[in-house]
Amino acid sequence: MFVAILSGLLLLGEGSLDQVKAVRGYLASALSPIQTLAAQPMNWATRQTQDTLEARQLREQLRVLELENQRLQVRQQRMRVLERENDDLRAAVAAATRYEDEFVHAEVLAHSPDPFIKRMVVNRGFNAKAAPGQAVLDPSGLVGQVVEVGSLSSQVLLLTDASHRVPVVVERSGYKAIARGTGHDQLELENVPPTAEIAVGDLLRTSGLGQRFPQGYPVARVVSVERTPGQAFARIIATPVAQTDRLDQVMLVYRTQTARDRALAILEVAPGDS
Amino acid sequence: MTPLFPIGVLLVTLLLSAVSLPQEWLIYWPHWMGLACFWFVLYAPTWMNVVTAWVLGVVLDLLVGTPLASHGFGLAVAVYILSLVHRRVRHLTLLQQMLMVACFCWVAIQASVWVRWLTGGTVNPLYSVLTSLVTGCLWPAYLQVMRRLSQRFA
């Protein structure tokens, strides 16, 4: 009975008190050596399989990577031109310059060993100025967000976890919705009317609403749209563009300015226009 | 029994619980913390009671990232019931013990699953059944290893 009450209190406390979450972050970071150690056998097995790749395969991989690198460099040159053009245009309409997000590289120490919890531990804690709510990316798109911060490591909640929500916008039509994690490797769009402009293959990006995730990062691609007559909402399933289950390197996003700061900056630039 | 033995067992159990496997294998990974708690209740009851089991469960929650006290509550319930009947269970045949361990493991996991349902998590109902069956099957081997270790180090 005592234990049941204690469990209930702890659960309630975790849900509502920030102090309990902070303590949890500290305690969890104390356990991170165990997680690092426990991840070693799997890392070793992966390394072994990688080491035994034949030289031919490695040469092939190298060729593909060189090609991709060239392609990216060419695109980057174009990007620079576009960025400058964009800045010029923004200056022309007296809008505030867009602030660049900064990235810090982090290594994944462990994935949650529970099959129904989509979390991982990364090697950046509050020493690296990680903070709860910070967005986490991989090269292809959004991975999740930091939820608990310890001194040397942080827990990242993946966007496929059943308790995770992310505001998204459909790239093609501009329709905005909330993407809910399903607990499997998929996302579901919540409360979307059957008439919404969404089709299979559409890319979902972060909309920036809610001010938690920075705007414009790819999140998922729609894989199925079911519109059942008589149902109030369409059932829309999307798969994340990031490989959320087998990541070993991620990027933490540091936002130089919040959306509110940006709005204030606009007011400062053009006080008469508001 | 020196305190080093239970501490060593606890560390190894935490390591085994945190092993990161491919997603589809995790459901067949035994409930190591349950095994360790049940062994201590049956063969070294001075080292294990409901509160210890609860604390160990909370440590497991911290390690795995589940809602705090969900594993703690499950393990405490299972250990409480097992401690009521531990003398009887100790004298059962090995096959019956395996079944009992699977049942108690199911109780521990299912209680934690209920707590997670209450807090809004989604858990496949097969999880508790498969994991507890695997844990039950592992009991004879675990018993042998722990017997050797406890004779040598305790």
Tab-separated table of C-alpha atoms in Angstrom:
chain	number	residue	atom	x	y	z
A	1	MET	CA	0.000	0.000	0.000
A	2	PHE	CA	2.797	2.343	1.029
A	3	VAL	CA	4.686	1.474	-2.145
A	4	ALA	CA	1.581	2.078	-4.290
A	5	ILE	CA	1.097	5.549	-2.764
A	6	LEU	CA	4.809	6.317	-3.189
A	7	SER	CA	4.640	5.224	-6.849
A	8	GLY	CA	1.552	7.362	-7.434
A	9	LEU	CA	3.213	10.399	-5.864
A	10	LEU	CA	6.357	9.928	-7.929
A	11	LEU	CA	4.318	9.585	-11.141
A	12	LEU	CA	2.281	12.685	-10.350
A	13	GLY	CA	5.408	14.592	-9.354
A	14	GLU	CA	7.159	13.640	-12.570
A	15	GLY	CA	4.169	14.814	-14.571
A	16	SER	CA	3.748	18.170	-12.884
A	17	LEU	CA	6.901	19.250	-11.041
A	18	ASP	CA	9.966	20.515	-12.892
A	19	GLN	CA	12.185	19.772	-9.874
A	20	VAL	CA	11.438	16.037	-10.137
A	21	LYS	CA	12.386	16.149	-13.826
A	22	ALA	CA	15.637	17.949	-12.986
A	23	VAL	CA	16.512	15.346	-10.328
A	24	ARG	CA	15.647	12.619	-12.815
A	25	GLY	CA	18.059	14.181	-15.316
A	26	TYR	CA	20.877	14.170	-12.735
A	27	LEU	CA	20.229	10.595	-11.634
A	28	ALA	CA	19.925	9.360	-15.211
A	29	SER	CA	23.256	10.952	-16.097
A	30	ALA	CA	24.806	9.063	-13.162
A	31	LEU	CA	23.657	5.873	-14.906
A	32	SER	CA	25.063	6.856	-18.305
A	33	PRO	CA	28.363	4.912	-17.787
A	34	ILE	CA	26.252	1.756	-17.477
A	35	GLN	CA	24.420	2.605	-20.702
A	36	THR	CA	27.686	3.325	-22.502
A	37	LEU	CA	29.158	0.046	-21.290
A	38	ALA	CA	26.033	-1.913	-22.214
A	39	ALA	CA	26.061	-0.471	-25.737
A	40	GLN	CA	29.608	-1.746	-26.318
A	41	PRO	CA	28.780	-5.332	-27.451
A	42	MET	CA	26.387	-4.050	-30.126
A	43	ASN	CA	28.855	-1.351	-31.223
A	44	TRP	CA	31.585	-3.976	-31.391
A	45	ALA	CA	29.385	-6.264	-33.514
A	46	THR	CA	28.575	-3.368	-35.866
A	47	ARG	CA	32.259	-2.467	-36.142
A	48	GLN	CA	33.161	-6.084	-36.885
A	49	THR	CA	30.628	-6.298	-39.703
A	50	GLN	CA	31.877	-2.984	-41.057
A	51	ASP	CA	35.515	-4.126	-40.862
A	52	THR	CA	34.759	-7.265	-42.818
A	53	LEU	CA	33.267	-5.302	-45.723
A	54	GLU	CA	35.315	-6.166	-48.752
A	55	ALA	CA	37.696	-3.650	-50.307
A	56	ARG	CA	35.563	-3.663	-53.447
A	57	GLN	CA	32.505	-2.612	-51.453
A	58	LEU	CA	34.545	0.092	-49.728
A	59	ARG	CA	35.792	1.430	-53.074
A	60	GLU	CA	32.214	1.439	-54.328
A	61	GLN	CA	31.081	3.324	-51.214
A	62	LEU	CA	33.929	5.804	-51.625
A	63	ARG	CA	32.929	6.457	-55.236
A	64	VAL	CA	29.299	7.047	-54.241
A	65	LEU	CA	30.321	9.360	-51.418
A	66	GLU	CA	32.685	11.344	-53.652
A	67	LEU	CA	29.904	11.819	-56.171
A	68	GLU	CA	27.522	12.913	-53.447
A	69	ASN	CA	30.126	15.274	-52.014
A	70	GLN	CA	30.616	16.891	-55.420
A	71	ARG	CA	26.886	17.224	-55.887
A	72	LEU	CA	26.533	18.797	-52.431
A	73	GLN	CA	29.382	21.225	-53.063
A	74	VAL	CA	27.734	22.359	-56.283
A	75	ARG	CA	24.445	22.772	-54.439
A	76	GLN	CA	26.181	24.672	-51.666
A	77	GLN	CA	27.550	27.168	-54.197
A	78	ARG	CA	24.032	27.697	-55.472
A	79	MET	CA	22.817	27.992	-51.896
A	80	ARG	CA	25.309	30.770	-51.182
A	81	VAL	CA	24.034	32.724	-54.164
A	82	LEU	CA	20.439	32.151	-53.114
A	83	GLU	CA	21.180	33.121	-49.520
A	84	ARG	CA	22.714	36.393	-50.646
A	85	GLU	CA	19.802	37.020	-52.993
A	86	ASN	CA	17.383	36.252	-50.176
A	87	ASP	CA	19.175	38.654	-47.834
A	88	ASP	CA	19.066	41.369	-50.497
A	89	LEU	CA	15.350	40.828	-51.068
A	90	ARG	CA	14.644	40.838	-47.339
A	91	ALA	CA	16.617	44.031	-46.973
A	92	ALA	CA	14.584	45.468	-49.826
A	93	VAL	CA	11.327	44.805	-47.976
A	94	ALA	CA	12.884	45.967	-44.688
A	95	ALA	CA	12.284	42.588	-43.024
A	96	ALA	CA	14.581	41.349	-40.301
A	97	THR	CA	17.448	39.134	-41.382
A	98	ARG	CA	16.766	35.512	-40.631
A	99	TYR	CA	18.991	34.218	-37.860
A	100	GLU	CA	20.986	31.103	-38.588
A	101	ASP	CA	20.541	28.133	-36.324
A	102	GLU	CA	23.756	26.767	-34.862
A	103	PHE	CA	24.468	23.078	-34.594
A	104	VAL	CA	26.508	21.039	-32.147
A	105	HIS	CA	27.455	17.510	-33.005
A	106	ALA	CA	26.549	14.791	-30.477
A	107	GLU	CA	27.161	11.074	-30.334
A	108	VAL	CA	24.406	8.658	-29.399
A	109	LEU	CA	25.469	6.666	-26.332
A	110	ALA	CA	22.480	4.336	-26.121
A	111	HIS	CA	18.980	3.693	-27.354
A	112	SER	CA	16.302	2.812	-24.812
A	113	PRO	CA	16.273	-0.955	-24.194
A	114	ASP	CA	12.486	-0.852	-23.726
A	115	PRO	CA	10.680	-1.764	-26.977
A	116	PHE	CA	7.895	0.763	-26.360
A	117	ILE	CA	9.940	3.766	-25.325
A	118	LYS	CA	11.561	5.701	-28.159
A	119	ARG	CA	14.386	7.504	-26.447
A	120	MET	CA	18.130	7.726	-26.717
A	121	VAL	CA	21.014	9.115	-24.699
A	122	VAL	CA	23.452	11.567	-26.292
A	123	ASN	CA	26.821	12.716	-24.954
A	124	ARG	CA	25.957	16.410	-24.480
A	125	GLY	CA	24.698	17.655	-21.121
A	126	PHE	CA	24.259	21.074	-19.611
A	127	ASN	CA	28.055	21.522	-19.763
A	128	ALA	CA	27.479	21.842	-23.525
A	129	LYS	CA	24.489	24.124	-22.813
A	130	ALA	CA	21.937	21.511	-23.855
A	131	ALA	CA	18.451	22.388	-22.633
A	132	PRO	CA	15.092	20.600	-22.472
A	133	GLY	CA	13.021	21.296	-25.565
A	134	GLN	CA	16.030	21.607	-27.846
A	135	ALA	CA	15.483	20.124	-31.322
A	136	VAL	CA	17.669	17.203	-32.433
A	137	LEU	CA	18.427	16.585	-36.114
A	138	ASP	CA	20.284	14.130	-38.305
A	139	PRO	CA	21.487	14.962	-41.836
A	140	SER	CA	18.110	14.011	-43.326
A	141	GLY	CA	15.706	15.650	-40.875
A	142	LEU	CA	14.196	16.018	-37.429
A	143	VAL	CA	14.929	13.243	-34.912
A	144	GLY	CA	13.260	14.482	-31.729
A	145	GLN	CA	13.886	16.782	-28.799
A	146	VAL	CA	15.952	16.866	-25.626
A	147	VAL	CA	13.783	16.079	-22.590
A	148	GLU	CA	16.183	15.514	-19.690
A	149	VAL	CA	19.593	17.062	-19.245
A	150	GLY	CA	22.337	15.703	-17.013
A	151	SER	CA	25.856	17.062	-16.581
A	152	LEU	CA	27.465	15.004	-19.339
A	153	SER	CA	24.569	13.402	-21.179
A	154	SER	CA	20.969	14.108	-22.147
A	155	GLN	CA	17.917	12.025	-22.924
A	156	VAL	CA	16.364	12.621	-26.327
A	157	LEU	CA	12.704	11.786	-26.909
A	158	LEU	CA	12.336	10.585	-30.499
A	159	LEU	CA	9.509	11.967	-32.604
A	160	THR	CA	8.119	8.448	-33.044
A	161	ASP	CA	7.498	8.045	-29.275
A	162	ALA	CA	3.814	7.824	-28.375
A	163	SER	CA	4.111	10.867	-26.100
A	164	HIS	CA	5.718	13.115	-28.739
A	165	ARG	CA	3.936	15.734	-30.859
A	166	VAL	CA	5.422	18.059	-33.456
A	167	PRO	CA	3.658	20.899	-35.336
A	168	VAL	CA	4.183	20.359	-39.074
A	169	VAL	CA	3.295	21.983	-42.345
A	170	VAL	CA	2.698	20.154	-45.637
A	171	GLU	CA	5.391	21.469	-47.961
A	172	ARG	CA	3.254	21.310	-51.130
A	173	SER	CA	0.028	22.853	-49.886
A	174	GLY	CA	0.989	24.735	-46.726
A	175	TYR	CA	-1.601	22.849	-44.645
A	176	LYS	CA	-0.670	22.842	-40.939
A	177	ALA	CA	-1.229	19.935	-38.562
A	178	ILE	CA	0.163	18.196	-35.498
A	179	ALA	CA	2.138	14.967	-36.053
A	180	ARG	CA	1.785	12.457	-33.228
A	181	GLY	CA	4.283	9.633	-32.620
A	182	THR	CA	2.672	6.189	-32.751
A	183	GLY	CA	5.232	4.299	-30.669
A	184	HIS	CA	6.272	2.413	-33.817
A	185	ASP	CA	8.423	3.908	-36.547
A	186	GLN	CA	5.588	6.058	-37.876
A	187	LEU	CA	3.770	9.330	-37.267
A	188	GLU	CA	0.077	10.058	-37.514
A	189	LEU	CA	-1.429	13.467	-38.298
A	190	GLU	CA	-4.058	14.472	-35.731
A	191	ASN	CA	-7.472	16.011	-36.425
A	192	VAL	CA	-7.068	16.499	-40.154
A	193	PRO	CA	-10.405	16.950	-41.970
A	194	PRO	CA	-10.971	14.708	-45.023
A	195	THR	CA	-10.964	17.746	-47.293
A	196	ALA	CA	-7.412	18.782	-46.344
A	197	GLU	CA	-4.923	19.064	-49.185
A	198	ILE	CA	-2.654	16.129	-48.347
A	199	ALA	CA	-1.552	13.302	-50.628
A	200	VAL	CA	0.759	10.304	-50.415
A	201	GLY	CA	4.373	11.358	-50.937
A	202	ASP	CA	3.971	14.840	-49.459
A	203	LEU	CA	6.878	16.067	-47.352
A	204	LEU	CA	6.066	17.412	-43.885
A	205	ARG	CA	8.320	20.094	-42.450
A	206	THR	CA	8.397	21.695	-39.009
A	207	SER	CA	6.017	24.642	-39.053
A	208	GLY	CA	7.696	26.560	-36.237
A	209	LEU	CA	4.348	27.043	-34.509
A	210	GLY	CA	4.501	26.477	-30.772
A	211	GLN	CA	8.017	27.961	-30.813
A	212	ARG	CA	9.658	24.728	-29.805
A	213	PHE	CA	11.069	23.446	-33.086
A	214	PRO	CA	12.809	25.746	-35.548
A	215	GLN	CA	10.905	26.198	-38.778
A	216	GLY	CA	11.537	24.387	-42.036
A	217	TYR	CA	13.315	21.136	-41.152
A	218	PRO	CA	12.025	17.985	-42.906
A	219	VAL	CA	10.087	15.709	-40.533
A	220	ALA	CA	8.338	12.923	-42.412
A	221	ARG	CA	6.877	11.787	-45.696
A	222	VAL	CA	3.195	10.821	-45.996
A	223	VAL	CA	2.807	7.128	-46.816
A	224	SER	CA	-0.941	6.622	-46.536
A	225	VAL	CA	-4.082	8.747	-46.553
A	226	GLU	CA	-7.385	7.077	-45.631
A	227	ARG	CA	-10.567	9.067	-46.031
A	228	THR	CA	-13.441	6.959	-44.673
A	229	PRO	CA	-16.918	8.347	-45.506
A	230	GLY	CA	-18.740	9.271	-42.318
A	231	GLN	CA	-15.558	9.788	-40.296
A	232	ALA	CA	-14.833	13.303	-39.088
A	233	PHE	CA	-11.099	13.051	-39.687
A	234	ALA	CA	-8.854	11.475	-42.287
A	235	ARG	CA	-6.268	8.930	-41.107
A	236	ILE	CA	-2.872	10.064	-42.332
A	237	ILE	CA	0.304	8.077	-41.691
A	238	ALA	CA	3.818	9.336	-42.385
A	239	THR	CA	7.272	7.824	-41.899
A	240	PRO	CA	10.072	9.986	-40.485
A	241	VAL	CA	12.779	10.981	-42.957
A	242	ALA	CA	15.441	10.483	-40.270
A	243	GLN	CA	16.542	6.942	-39.414
A	244	THR	CA	15.308	7.305	-35.853
A	245	ASP	CA	15.933	3.720	-34.725
A	246	ARG	CA	19.575	3.243	-35.786
A	247	LEU	CA	21.272	6.573	-35.300
A	248	ASP	CA	24.766	7.019	-33.935
A	249	GLN	CA	25.440	10.693	-34.681
A	250	VAL	CA	23.017	13.605	-34.315
A	251	MET	CA	23.057	17.408	-34.232
A	252	LEU	CA	21.609	19.547	-31.444
A	253	VAL	CA	20.114	22.803	-32.697
A	254	TYR	CA	20.992	25.981	-30.830
A	255	ARG	CA	18.660	28.776	-31.738
A	256	THR	CA	20.312	32.129	-31.600
A	257	GLN	CA	16.960	33.883	-31.291
A	258	THR	CA	13.456	32.817	-30.445
A	259	ALA	CA	10.455	33.686	-32.589
A	260	ARG	CA	9.552	36.415	-30.069
A	261	ASP	CA	13.020	37.962	-30.361
A	262	ARG	CA	12.638	37.864	-34.132
A	263	ALA	CA	9.290	39.640	-33.931
A	264	LEU	CA	10.829	42.298	-31.675
A	265	ALA	CA	13.760	42.650	-34.074
A	266	ILE	CA	11.296	43.343	-36.911
A	267	LEU	CA	9.683	46.052	-34.808
A	268	GLU	CA	13.080	47.581	-34.125
A	269	VAL	CA	14.012	47.618	-37.809
A	270	ALA	CA	10.735	49.131	-39.001
A	271	PRO	CA	8.955	50.794	-36.059
A	272	GLY	CA	6.581	52.729	-38.253
A	273	ASP	CA	5.320	49.708	-40.219
A	274	SER	CA	3.634	47.903	-37.357
B	1	MET	CA	26.761	-12.957	2.713
B	2	THR	CA	29.020	-9.954	2.123
B	3	PRO	CA	27.351	-6.854	0.644
B	4	LEU	CA	29.758	-7.026	-2.315
B	5	PHE	CA	27.868	-9.951	-3.818
B	6	PRO	CA	24.437	-8.262	-4.078
B	7	ILE	CA	26.055	-5.040	-5.326
B	8	GLY	CA	27.965	-6.963	-8.000
B	9	VAL	CA	24.798	-8.800	-9.032
B	10	LEU	CA	22.931	-5.467	-9.185
B	11	LEU	CA	25.575	-3.879	-11.440
B	12	VAL	CA	25.651	-6.849	-13.813
B	13	THR	CA	21.821	-6.898	-13.874
B	14	LEU	CA	21.691	-3.198	-14.751
B	15	LEU	CA	24.262	-3.770	-17.512
B	16	LEU	CA	22.224	-6.656	-18.930
B	17	SER	CA	19.011	-4.592	-18.704
B	18	ALA	CA	20.574	-1.718	-20.642
B	19	VAL	CA	21.994	-3.790	-23.531
B	20	SER	CA	20.837	-2.095	-26.708
B	21	LEU	CA	19.568	-4.617	-29.223
B	22	PRO	CA	17.795	-4.201	-32.556
B	23	GLN	CA	14.196	-3.139	-31.976
B	24	GLU	CA	12.595	-6.416	-33.028
B	25	TRP	CA	14.681	-8.515	-30.601
B	26	LEU	CA	13.962	-6.433	-27.517
B	27	ILE	CA	10.643	-8.146	-26.883
B	28	TYR	CA	12.499	-11.471	-26.396
B	29	TRP	CA	15.086	-9.988	-24.014
B	30	PRO	CA	14.521	-11.417	-20.494
B	31	HIS	CA	13.500	-9.255	-17.514
B	32	TRP	CA	16.908	-9.447	-15.797
B	33	MET	CA	15.937	-7.235	-12.872
B	34	GLY	CA	12.927	-9.504	-12.199
B	35	LEU	CA	15.153	-12.596	-12.259
B	36	ALA	CA	17.602	-11.033	-9.802
B	37	CYS	CA	14.842	-9.861	-7.430
B	38	PHE	CA	13.119	-13.265	-7.465
B	39	TRP	CA	16.402	-15.076	-6.801
B	40	PHE	CA	17.145	-12.890	-3.793
B	41	VAL	CA	13.604	-13.330	-2.413
B	42	LEU	CA	13.903	-17.119	-2.704
B	43	TYR	CA	17.511	-17.724	-1.690
B	44	ALA	CA	18.741	-14.612	0.174
B	45	PRO	CA	15.566	-13.005	1.557
B	46	THR	CA	17.512	-10.828	4.018
B	47	TRP	CA	18.750	-8.796	1.039
B	48	MET	CA	15.437	-8.246	-0.678
B	49	ASN	CA	12.161	-6.735	0.457
B	50	VAL	CA	9.357	-4.730	-1.137
B	51	VAL	CA	11.070	-1.371	-0.663
B	52	THR	CA	14.396	-2.625	-2.104
B	53	ALA	CA	12.525	-4.016	-5.120
B	54	TRP	CA	10.753	-0.666	-5.567
B	55	VAL	CA	14.038	1.250	-5.431
B	56	LEU	CA	15.645	-1.152	-7.931
B	57	GLY	CA	12.624	-0.703	-10.201
B	58	VAL	CA	12.981	3.088	-10.051
B	59	VAL	CA	16.676	2.729	-10.959
B	60	LEU	CA	15.553	0.589	-13.920
B	61	ASP	CA	13.052	3.313	-14.900
B	62	LEU	CA	15.860	5.884	-14.858
B	63	LEU	CA	18.015	3.622	-17.009
B	64	VAL	CA	15.330	2.732	-19.544
B	65	GLY	CA	13.474	6.063	-19.667
B	66	THR	CA	10.033	4.739	-18.652
B	67	PRO	CA	7.757	6.878	-16.409
B	68	LEU	CA	9.297	6.960	-12.911
B	69	ALA	CA	8.016	4.215	-10.573
B	70	SER	CA	6.345	2.161	-13.320
B	71	HIS	CA	8.872	-0.692	-13.110
B	72	GLY	CA	9.227	0.100	-9.413
B	73	PHE	CA	5.543	-0.524	-8.766
B	74	GLY	CA	5.519	-3.733	-10.856
B	75	LEU	CA	8.570	-5.241	-9.149
B	76	ALA	CA	7.329	-4.259	-5.681
B	77	VAL	CA	3.971	-5.990	-6.279
B	78	ALA	CA	5.617	-9.164	-7.654
B	79	VAL	CA	8.193	-9.300	-4.849
B	80	TYR	CA	5.473	-8.750	-2.223
B	81	ILE	CA	3.397	-11.691	-3.501
B	82	LEU	CA	6.468	-13.896	-3.941
B	83	SER	CA	7.720	-13.133	-0.430
B	84	LEU	CA	4.375	-14.370	0.957
B	85	VAL	CA	4.882	-17.796	-0.657
B	86	HIS	CA	8.670	-17.975	-1.024
B	87	ARG	CA	9.115	-21.005	1.261
B	88	ARG	CA	6.627	-23.011	-0.776
B	89	VAL	CA	8.083	-21.929	-4.126
B	90	ARG	CA	11.579	-22.929	-2.993
B	91	HIS	CA	10.479	-26.541	-2.581
B	92	LEU	CA	8.762	-26.833	-5.960
B	93	THR	CA	10.300	-28.842	-8.815
B	94	LEU	CA	12.379	-26.959	-11.352
B	95	LEU	CA	9.616	-27.014	-13.983
B	96	GLN	CA	7.068	-25.647	-11.497
B	97	GLN	CA	9.560	-22.982	-10.426
B	98	MET	CA	10.010	-21.954	-14.057
B	99	LEU	CA	6.242	-21.536	-14.388
B	100	MET	CA	6.072	-19.578	-11.142
B	101	VAL	CA	8.915	-17.273	-12.241
B	102	ALA	CA	7.171	-16.693	-15.575
B	103	CYS	CA	3.921	-15.882	-13.733
B	104	PHE	CA	5.578	-13.474	-11.281
B	105	CYS	CA	7.515	-11.872	-14.105
B	106	TRP	CA	4.225	-11.401	-15.967
B	107	VAL	CA	2.737	-9.772	-12.845
B	108	ALA	CA	5.732	-7.416	-12.579
B	109	ILE	CA	5.677	-6.420	-16.251
B	110	GLN	CA	1.878	-6.203	-16.492
B	111	ALA	CA	1.675	-3.951	-13.413
B	112	SER	CA	4.254	-1.618	-14.954
B	113	VAL	CA	2.393	-1.752	-18.283
B	114	TRP	CA	-0.829	-0.687	-16.515
B	115	VAL	CA	0.981	2.239	-14.939
B	116	ARG	CA	2.251	3.214	-18.389
B	117	TRP	CA	-1.257	2.940	-19.847
B	118	LEU	CA	-2.455	5.264	-17.092
B	119	THR	CA	0.188	7.800	-18.085
B	120	GLY	CA	-0.735	7.561	-21.759
B	121	GLY	CA	1.850	5.133	-23.160
B	122	THR	CA	1.049	2.486	-25.745
B	123	VAL	CA	2.460	-0.976	-25.104
B	124	ASN	CA	1.945	-4.131	-27.143
B	125	PRO	CA	0.066	-6.610	-24.873
B	126	LEU	CA	2.249	-9.445	-26.209
B	127	TYR	CA	5.268	-7.794	-24.579
B	128	SER	CA	4.549	-9.014	-21.062
B	129	VAL	CA	3.682	-12.575	-22.191
B	130	LEU	CA	6.701	-13.167	-24.446
B	131	THR	CA	9.214	-11.541	-22.103
B	132	SER	CA	7.947	-13.478	-19.094
B	133	LEU	CA	7.999	-16.782	-21.016
B	134	VAL	CA	11.619	-16.149	-22.047
B	135	THR	CA	12.467	-15.178	-18.457
B	136	GLY	CA	10.828	-18.350	-17.124
B	137	CYS	CA	12.783	-20.511	-19.595
B	138	LEU	CA	16.016	-18.852	-18.476
B	139	TRP	CA	15.392	-19.587	-14.767
B	140	PRO	CA	17.228	-23.002	-14.528
B	141	ALA	CA	20.390	-21.602	-16.137
B	142	TYR	CA	20.182	-18.456	-13.999
B	143	LEU	CA	19.748	-20.595	-10.896
B	144	GLN	CA	22.875	-22.617	-11.749
B	145	VAL	CA	24.998	-19.521	-12.402
B	146	MET	CA	23.807	-17.762	-9.239
B	147	ARG	CA	24.373	-20.917	-7.146
B	148	ARG	CA	27.995	-21.158	-8.351
B	149	LEU	CA	28.593	-17.429	-7.892
B	150	SER	CA	27.042	-17.303	-4.441
B	151	GLN	CA	29.082	-20.327	-3.288
B	152	ARG	CA	32.261	-18.701	-4.554
B	153	PHE	CA	31.810	-15.027	-3.651
B	154	ALA	CA	29.181	-14.800	-0.933
